[in-house]
CSV table of C-alpha atoms in Angstrom, one decimal:
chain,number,residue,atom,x,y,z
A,1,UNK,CA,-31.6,-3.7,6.5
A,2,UNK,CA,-29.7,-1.0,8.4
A,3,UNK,CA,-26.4,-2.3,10.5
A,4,UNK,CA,-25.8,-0.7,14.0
A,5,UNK,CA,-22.2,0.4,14.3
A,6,UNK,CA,-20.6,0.0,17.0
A,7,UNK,CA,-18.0,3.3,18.2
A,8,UNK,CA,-16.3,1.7,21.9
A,9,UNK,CA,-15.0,-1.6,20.6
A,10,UNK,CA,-11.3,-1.8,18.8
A,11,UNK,CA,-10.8,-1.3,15.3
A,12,UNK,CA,-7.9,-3.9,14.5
A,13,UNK,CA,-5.1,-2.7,11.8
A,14,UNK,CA,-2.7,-5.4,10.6
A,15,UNK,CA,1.3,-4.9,9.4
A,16,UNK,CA,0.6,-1.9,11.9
A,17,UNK,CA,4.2,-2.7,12.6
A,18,UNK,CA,5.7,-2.3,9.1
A,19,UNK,CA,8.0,-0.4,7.6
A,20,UNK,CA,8.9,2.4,4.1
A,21,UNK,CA,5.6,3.3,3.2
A,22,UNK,CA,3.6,1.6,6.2
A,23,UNK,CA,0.0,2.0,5.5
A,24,UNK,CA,-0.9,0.2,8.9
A,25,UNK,CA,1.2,2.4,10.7
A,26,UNK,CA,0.0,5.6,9.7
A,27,UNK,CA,-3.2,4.1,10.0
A,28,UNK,CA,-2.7,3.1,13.3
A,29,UNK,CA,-1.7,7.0,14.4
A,30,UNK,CA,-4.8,8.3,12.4
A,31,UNK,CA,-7.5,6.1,13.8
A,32,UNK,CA,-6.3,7.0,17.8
A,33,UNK,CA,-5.8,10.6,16.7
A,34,UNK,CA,-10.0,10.3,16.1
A,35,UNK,CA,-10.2,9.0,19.5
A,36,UNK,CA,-10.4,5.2,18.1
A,37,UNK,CA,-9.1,2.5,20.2
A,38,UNK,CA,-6.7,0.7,17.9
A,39,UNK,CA,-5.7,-2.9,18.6
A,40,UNK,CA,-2.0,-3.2,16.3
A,41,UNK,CA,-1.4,-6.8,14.8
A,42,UNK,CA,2.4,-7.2,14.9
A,43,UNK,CA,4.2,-10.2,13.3
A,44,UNK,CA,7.0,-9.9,16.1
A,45,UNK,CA,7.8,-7.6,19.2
A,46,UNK,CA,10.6,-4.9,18.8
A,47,UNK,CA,11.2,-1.6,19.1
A,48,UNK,CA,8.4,-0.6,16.1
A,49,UNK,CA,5.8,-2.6,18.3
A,50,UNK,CA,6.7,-0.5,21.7
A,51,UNK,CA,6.5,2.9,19.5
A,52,UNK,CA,3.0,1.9,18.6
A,53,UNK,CA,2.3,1.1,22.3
A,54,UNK,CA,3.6,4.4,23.0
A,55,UNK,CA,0.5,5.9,20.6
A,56,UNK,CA,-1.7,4.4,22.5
A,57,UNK,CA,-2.3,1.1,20.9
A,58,UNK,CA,-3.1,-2.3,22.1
A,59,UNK,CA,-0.3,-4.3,19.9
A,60,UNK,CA,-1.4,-8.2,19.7
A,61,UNK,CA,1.8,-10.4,18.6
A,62,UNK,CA,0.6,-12.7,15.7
A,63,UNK,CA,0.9,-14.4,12.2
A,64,UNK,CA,-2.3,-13.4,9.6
A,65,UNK,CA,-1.9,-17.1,8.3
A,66,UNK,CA,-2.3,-18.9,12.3
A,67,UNK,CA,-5.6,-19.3,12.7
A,68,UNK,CA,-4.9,-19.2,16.9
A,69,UNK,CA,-3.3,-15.9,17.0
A,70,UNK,CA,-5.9,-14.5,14.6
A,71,UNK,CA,-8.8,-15.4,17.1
A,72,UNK,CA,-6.9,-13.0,19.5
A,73,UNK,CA,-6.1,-10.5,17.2
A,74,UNK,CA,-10.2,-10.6,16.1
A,75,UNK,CA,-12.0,-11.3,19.2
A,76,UNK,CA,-14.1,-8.2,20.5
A,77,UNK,CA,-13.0,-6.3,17.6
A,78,UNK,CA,-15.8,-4.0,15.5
A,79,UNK,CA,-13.7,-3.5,12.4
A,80,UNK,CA,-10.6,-4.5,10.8
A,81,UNK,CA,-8.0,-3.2,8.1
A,82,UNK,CA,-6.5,-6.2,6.3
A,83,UNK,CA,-3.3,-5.7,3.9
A,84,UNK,CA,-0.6,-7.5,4.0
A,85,UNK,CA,3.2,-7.4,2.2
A,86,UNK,CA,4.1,-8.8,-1.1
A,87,UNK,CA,3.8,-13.1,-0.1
A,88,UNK,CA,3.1,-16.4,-1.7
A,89,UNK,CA,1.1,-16.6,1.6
A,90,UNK,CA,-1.3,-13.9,0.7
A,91,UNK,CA,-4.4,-15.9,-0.5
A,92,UNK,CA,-4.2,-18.0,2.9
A,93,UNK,CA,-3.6,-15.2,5.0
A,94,UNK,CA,-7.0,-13.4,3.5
A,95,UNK,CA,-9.2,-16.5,4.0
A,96,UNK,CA,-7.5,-16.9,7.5
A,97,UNK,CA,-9.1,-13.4,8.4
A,98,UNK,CA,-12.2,-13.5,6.9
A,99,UNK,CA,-13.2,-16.9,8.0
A,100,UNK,CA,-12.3,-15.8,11.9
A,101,UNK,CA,-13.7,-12.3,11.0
A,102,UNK,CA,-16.8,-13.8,9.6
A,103,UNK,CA,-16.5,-16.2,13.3
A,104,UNK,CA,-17.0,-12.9,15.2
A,105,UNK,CA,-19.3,-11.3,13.2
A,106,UNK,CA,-16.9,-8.3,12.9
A,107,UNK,CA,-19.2,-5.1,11.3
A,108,UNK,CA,-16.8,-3.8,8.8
A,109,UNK,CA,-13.5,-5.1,7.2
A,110,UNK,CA,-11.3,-2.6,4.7
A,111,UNK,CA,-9.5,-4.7,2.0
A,112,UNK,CA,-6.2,-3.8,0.5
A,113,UNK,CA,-6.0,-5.0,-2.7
A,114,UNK,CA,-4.3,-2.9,-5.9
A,115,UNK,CA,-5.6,-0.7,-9.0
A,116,UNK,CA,-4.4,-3.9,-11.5
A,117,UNK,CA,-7.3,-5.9,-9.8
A,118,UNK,CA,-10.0,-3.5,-11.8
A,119,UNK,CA,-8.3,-4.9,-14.9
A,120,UNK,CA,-8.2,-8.2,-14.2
A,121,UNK,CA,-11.6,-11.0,-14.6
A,122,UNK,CA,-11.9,-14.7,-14.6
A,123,UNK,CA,-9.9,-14.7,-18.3
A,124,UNK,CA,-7.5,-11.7,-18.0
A,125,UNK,CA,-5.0,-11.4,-15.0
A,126,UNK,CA,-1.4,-10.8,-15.2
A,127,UNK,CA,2.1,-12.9,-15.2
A,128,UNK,CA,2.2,-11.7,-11.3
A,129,UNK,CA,1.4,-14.1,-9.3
A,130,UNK,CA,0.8,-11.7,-6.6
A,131,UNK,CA,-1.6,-9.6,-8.9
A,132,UNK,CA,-3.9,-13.1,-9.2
A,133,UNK,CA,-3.6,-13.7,-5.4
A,134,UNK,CA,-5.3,-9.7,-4.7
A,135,UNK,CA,-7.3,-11.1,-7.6
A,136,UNK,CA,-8.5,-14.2,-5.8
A,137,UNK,CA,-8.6,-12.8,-2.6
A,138,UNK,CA,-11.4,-10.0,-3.8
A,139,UNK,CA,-13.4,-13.0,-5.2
A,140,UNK,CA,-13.3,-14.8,-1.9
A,141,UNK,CA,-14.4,-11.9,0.0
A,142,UNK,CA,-17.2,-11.2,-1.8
A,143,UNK,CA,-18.5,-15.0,-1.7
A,144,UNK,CA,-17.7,-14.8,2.0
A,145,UNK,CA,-20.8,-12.3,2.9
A,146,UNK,CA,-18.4,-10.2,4.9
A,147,UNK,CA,-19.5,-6.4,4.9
A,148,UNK,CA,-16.3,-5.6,3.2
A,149,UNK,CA,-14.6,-2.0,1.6
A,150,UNK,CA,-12.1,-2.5,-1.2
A,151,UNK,CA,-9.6,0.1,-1.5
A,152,UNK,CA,-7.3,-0.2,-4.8
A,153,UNK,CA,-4.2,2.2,-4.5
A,154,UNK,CA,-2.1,2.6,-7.7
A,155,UNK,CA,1.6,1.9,-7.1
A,156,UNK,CA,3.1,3.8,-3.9
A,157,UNK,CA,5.4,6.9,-3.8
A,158,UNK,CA,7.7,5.4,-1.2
A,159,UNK,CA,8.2,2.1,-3.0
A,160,UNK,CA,9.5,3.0,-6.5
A,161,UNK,CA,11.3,6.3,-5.5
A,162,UNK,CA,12.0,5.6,-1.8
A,163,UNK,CA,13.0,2.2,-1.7
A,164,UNK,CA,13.8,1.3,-5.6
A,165,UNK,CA,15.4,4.4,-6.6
A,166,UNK,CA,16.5,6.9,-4.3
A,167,UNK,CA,20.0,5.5,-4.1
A,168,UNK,CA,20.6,6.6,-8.2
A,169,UNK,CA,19.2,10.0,-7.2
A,170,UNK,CA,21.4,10.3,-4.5
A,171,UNK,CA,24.8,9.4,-5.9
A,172,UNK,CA,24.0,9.8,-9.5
A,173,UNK,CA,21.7,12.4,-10.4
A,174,UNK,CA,19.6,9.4,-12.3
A,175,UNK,CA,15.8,8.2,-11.4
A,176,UNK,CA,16.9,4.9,-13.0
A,177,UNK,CA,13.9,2.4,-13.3
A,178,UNK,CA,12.5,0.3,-15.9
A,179,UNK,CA,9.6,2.2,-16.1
A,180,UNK,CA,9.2,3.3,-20.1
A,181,UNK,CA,8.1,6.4,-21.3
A,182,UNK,CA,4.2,5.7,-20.5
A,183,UNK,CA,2.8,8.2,-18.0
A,184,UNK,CA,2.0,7.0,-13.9
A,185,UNK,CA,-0.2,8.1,-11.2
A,186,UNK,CA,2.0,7.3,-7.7
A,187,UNK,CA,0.2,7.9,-4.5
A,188,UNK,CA,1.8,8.7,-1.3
A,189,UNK,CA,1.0,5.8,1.4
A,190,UNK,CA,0.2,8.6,4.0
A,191,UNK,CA,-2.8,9.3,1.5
A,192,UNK,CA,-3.8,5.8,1.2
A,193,UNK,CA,-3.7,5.4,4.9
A,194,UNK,CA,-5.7,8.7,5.3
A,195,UNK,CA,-8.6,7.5,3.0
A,196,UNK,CA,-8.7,4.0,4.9
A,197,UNK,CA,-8.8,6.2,8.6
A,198,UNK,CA,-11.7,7.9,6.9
A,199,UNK,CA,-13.8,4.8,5.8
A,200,UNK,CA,-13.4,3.1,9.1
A,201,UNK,CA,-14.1,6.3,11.3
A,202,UNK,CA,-17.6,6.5,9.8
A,203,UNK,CA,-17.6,2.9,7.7
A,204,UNK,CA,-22.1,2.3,7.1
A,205,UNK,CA,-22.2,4.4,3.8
A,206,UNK,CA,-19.1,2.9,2.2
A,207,UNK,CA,-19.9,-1.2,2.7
A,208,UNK,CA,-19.8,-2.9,-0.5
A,209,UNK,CA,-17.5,-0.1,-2.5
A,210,UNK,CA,-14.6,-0.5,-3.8
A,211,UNK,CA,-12.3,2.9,-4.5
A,212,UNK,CA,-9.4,3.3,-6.4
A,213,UNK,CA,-6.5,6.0,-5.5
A,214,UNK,CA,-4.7,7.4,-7.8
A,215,UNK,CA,-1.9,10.3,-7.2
A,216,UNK,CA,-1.8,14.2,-7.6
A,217,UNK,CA,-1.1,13.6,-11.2
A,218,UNK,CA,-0.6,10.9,-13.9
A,219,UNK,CA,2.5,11.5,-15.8
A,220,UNK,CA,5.7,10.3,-17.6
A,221,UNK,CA,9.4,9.7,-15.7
A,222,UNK,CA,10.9,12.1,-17.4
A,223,UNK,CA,8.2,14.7,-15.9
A,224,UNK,CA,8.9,13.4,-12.6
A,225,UNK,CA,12.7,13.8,-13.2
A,226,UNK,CA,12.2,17.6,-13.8
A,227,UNK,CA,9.9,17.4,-10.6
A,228,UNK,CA,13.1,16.1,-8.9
A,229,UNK,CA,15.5,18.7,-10.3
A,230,UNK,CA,13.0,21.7,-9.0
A,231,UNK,CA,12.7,20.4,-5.2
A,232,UNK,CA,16.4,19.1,-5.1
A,233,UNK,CA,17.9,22.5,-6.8
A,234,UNK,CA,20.0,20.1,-9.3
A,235,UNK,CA,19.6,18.4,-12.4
A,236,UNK,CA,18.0,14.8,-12.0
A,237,UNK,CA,17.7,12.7,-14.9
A,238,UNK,CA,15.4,9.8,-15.8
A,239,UNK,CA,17.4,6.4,-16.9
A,240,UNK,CA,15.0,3.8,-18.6
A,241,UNK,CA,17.5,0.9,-17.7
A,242,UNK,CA,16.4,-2.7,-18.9
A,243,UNK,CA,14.2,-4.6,-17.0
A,244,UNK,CA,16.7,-7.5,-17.1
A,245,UNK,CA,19.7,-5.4,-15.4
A,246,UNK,CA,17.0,-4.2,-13.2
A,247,UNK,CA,16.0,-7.6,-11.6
A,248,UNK,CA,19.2,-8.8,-11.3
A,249,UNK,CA,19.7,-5.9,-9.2
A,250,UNK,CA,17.2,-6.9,-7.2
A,251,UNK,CA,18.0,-10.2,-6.6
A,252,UNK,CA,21.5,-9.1,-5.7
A,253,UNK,CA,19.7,-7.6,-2.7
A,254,UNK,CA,18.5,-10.8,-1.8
A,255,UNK,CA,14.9,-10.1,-1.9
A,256,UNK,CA,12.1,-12.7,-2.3
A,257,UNK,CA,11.7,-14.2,-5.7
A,258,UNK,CA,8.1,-14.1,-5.2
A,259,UNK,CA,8.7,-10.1,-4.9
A,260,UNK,CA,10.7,-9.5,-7.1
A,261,UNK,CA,8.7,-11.0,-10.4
A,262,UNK,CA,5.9,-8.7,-8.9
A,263,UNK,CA,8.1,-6.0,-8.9
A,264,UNK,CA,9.1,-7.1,-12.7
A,265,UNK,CA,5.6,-7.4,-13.8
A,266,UNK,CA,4.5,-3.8,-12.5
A,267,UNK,CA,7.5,-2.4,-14.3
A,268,UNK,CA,6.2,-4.2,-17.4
A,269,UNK,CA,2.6,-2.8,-17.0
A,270,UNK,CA,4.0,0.9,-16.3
A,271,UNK,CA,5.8,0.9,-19.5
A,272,UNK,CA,2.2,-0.8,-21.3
A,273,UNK,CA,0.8,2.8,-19.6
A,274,UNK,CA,-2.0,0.3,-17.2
A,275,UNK,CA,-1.0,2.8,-14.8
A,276,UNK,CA,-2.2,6.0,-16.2
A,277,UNK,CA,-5.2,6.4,-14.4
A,278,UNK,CA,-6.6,9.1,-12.6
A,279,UNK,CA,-9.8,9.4,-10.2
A,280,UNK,CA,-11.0,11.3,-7.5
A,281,UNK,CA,-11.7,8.6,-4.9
A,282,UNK,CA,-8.8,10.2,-2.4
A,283,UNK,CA,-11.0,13.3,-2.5
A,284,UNK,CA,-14.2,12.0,-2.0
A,285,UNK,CA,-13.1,10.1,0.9
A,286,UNK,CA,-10.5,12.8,2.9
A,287,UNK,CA,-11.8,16.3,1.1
A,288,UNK,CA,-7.8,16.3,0.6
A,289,UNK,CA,-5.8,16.6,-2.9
A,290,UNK,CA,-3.1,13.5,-3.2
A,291,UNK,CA,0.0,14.8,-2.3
A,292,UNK,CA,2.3,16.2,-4.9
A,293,UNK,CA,5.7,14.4,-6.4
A,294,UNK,CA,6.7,18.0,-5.8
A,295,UNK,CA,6.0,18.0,-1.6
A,296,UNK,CA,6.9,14.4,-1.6
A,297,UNK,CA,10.4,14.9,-2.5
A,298,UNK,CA,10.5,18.1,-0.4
A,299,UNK,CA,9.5,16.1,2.4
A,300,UNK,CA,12.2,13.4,2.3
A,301,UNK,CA,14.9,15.7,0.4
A,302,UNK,CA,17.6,13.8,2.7
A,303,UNK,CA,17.1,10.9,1.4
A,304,UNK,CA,18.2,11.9,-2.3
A,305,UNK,CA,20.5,14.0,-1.3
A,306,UNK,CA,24.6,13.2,-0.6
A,307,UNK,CA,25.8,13.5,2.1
A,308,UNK,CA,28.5,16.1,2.6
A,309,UNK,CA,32.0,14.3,3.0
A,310,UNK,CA,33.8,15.1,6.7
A,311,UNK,CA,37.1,16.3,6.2
């Protein structure tokens, strides 16, 4: 059977809004940038929403678990990218979609879900409960007859040394995370969103895949903290603090609890080494190299570096 492809409808990106390491926001800029018309699901109007209006976007206010404002975000849509933040809510949210996608008979649908899910089966998951929801959620997709793409991104560049340790570069020289000395393959967002623009520009050959991204390289901390010294011109120095101290840390920023024993559990599995993995899917899909810890840090040198004290 050959599926017709449609190229004038929307393609609909979800947490187009978002924020550190936005896939759907890249995305968003990519897809219009190929001369897409992108419809931007939003969970609340603000400024972000009125800067993806200014790309061009159609931005649709809406929650991924009401099954109203999913109907609008769907309707006359061709293809959709669903991903969605770390949330107890997950599993619902991905039924929600495919159930109204399935409603519309939308022609392609690009799952986020994460590299742990190619470890994982009916007896072997992980003590993340998020881990089993991208888990579950892959199972339901597939029994849902959906012409779906699964795209399975190590962990992100921007979350462990943007959000989760840039402020120990910054005022102490130390890439302190509970990490271990087992190597890791980080991937830049921008790449993940640039592999996704690429399957949903041109999505017939890729129904039914599933491709995992890994970065530029797959290496220990202590690597990356030499990496850090050579693109900050100072000596940065990898802490391997305990996991313990860590998420207590972390729930002294308030975050979600749900979050933060996801965050604990990938710390755990980086130290096990179940993320030293390395593939070429990025480069199959973009003709692109991942980009480097190296360029990474180059590109966001202010954000680990002091600032210089007014006198």
């Amino acid at each position: 059977m050959t599926m017709k492809f449609t190229h004038d409808s929307p393609i609909l990106v979800t947490g187009a809004a978002g924020d550190l390491g936005a896939i759907g926001r890249n995305l968003t800029a990519m897809l219009i940038a190929k001369g897409h018309k992108v419809r931007a699901l939003v969970r609340r109007e603000d400024e972000r929403a009125e800067a993806l209006r200014q790309l061009g976007a159609e931005v649709v206010q809406g929650d991924l678990t009401d099954l109203t404002s999913m109907h609008r975000a769907i309707a006359g849509v061709s293809r959709i990218y669903f991903g969605m933040s770390v949330s107890p809510a997950y599993l619902e949210a991905t039924v929600n979609v495919a159930a109204v996608a399935r409603h519309h008979g939308v022609e392609a649908l690009v799952n986020m879900s994460q590299m742990t899910v190619a470890q994982m089966s009916i007896t072997e998951t992980t003590p993340s409960p998020q881990h089993k929801l991208h888990w579950l959620a892959e199972q339901t997709l597939a029994w849902s007859g959906l012409p779906v793409v699964t795209v399975r991104p190590t962990v992100f560049l921007e979350g462990f040394f943007l959000r989760l340790a840039a402020a120990g570069i910054r005022d102490n020289d130390e890439l302190a995370l509970p990490l271990g000395n087992s190597k890791t393959s980080p991937i830049s967002a921008v790449d993940v969103a640039s592999a996704v623009s690429a399957i949903l520009d041109d999505p017939a050959s890729h129904i039914g895949h599933v491709y995992n991204l890994t970065g530029f390289e797959s290496a220990d901390l202590n690597h990356y903290a030499h990496v850090f010294s050579q693109a900050l011109g100072r000596t940065i120095r990898y802490r391997n603090v305990p996991l313990s101290a860590w998420t207590d840390m972390l729930r002294g920023f308030a975050l979600p609890i749900h979050l933060v024993n996801h965050l604990a559990v990938m710390a755990e599995l980086h130290a096990q080494g179940r993320y030293d993995r390395m593939t070429d899917d990025l480069f199959k899909l973009t003709g692109k190299t991942p980009t480097s810890v190296y360029d990474f840090v180059k590109l966001h040198a202010a954000d680990f570096t002091p600032s210089k004290a007014t006198v």
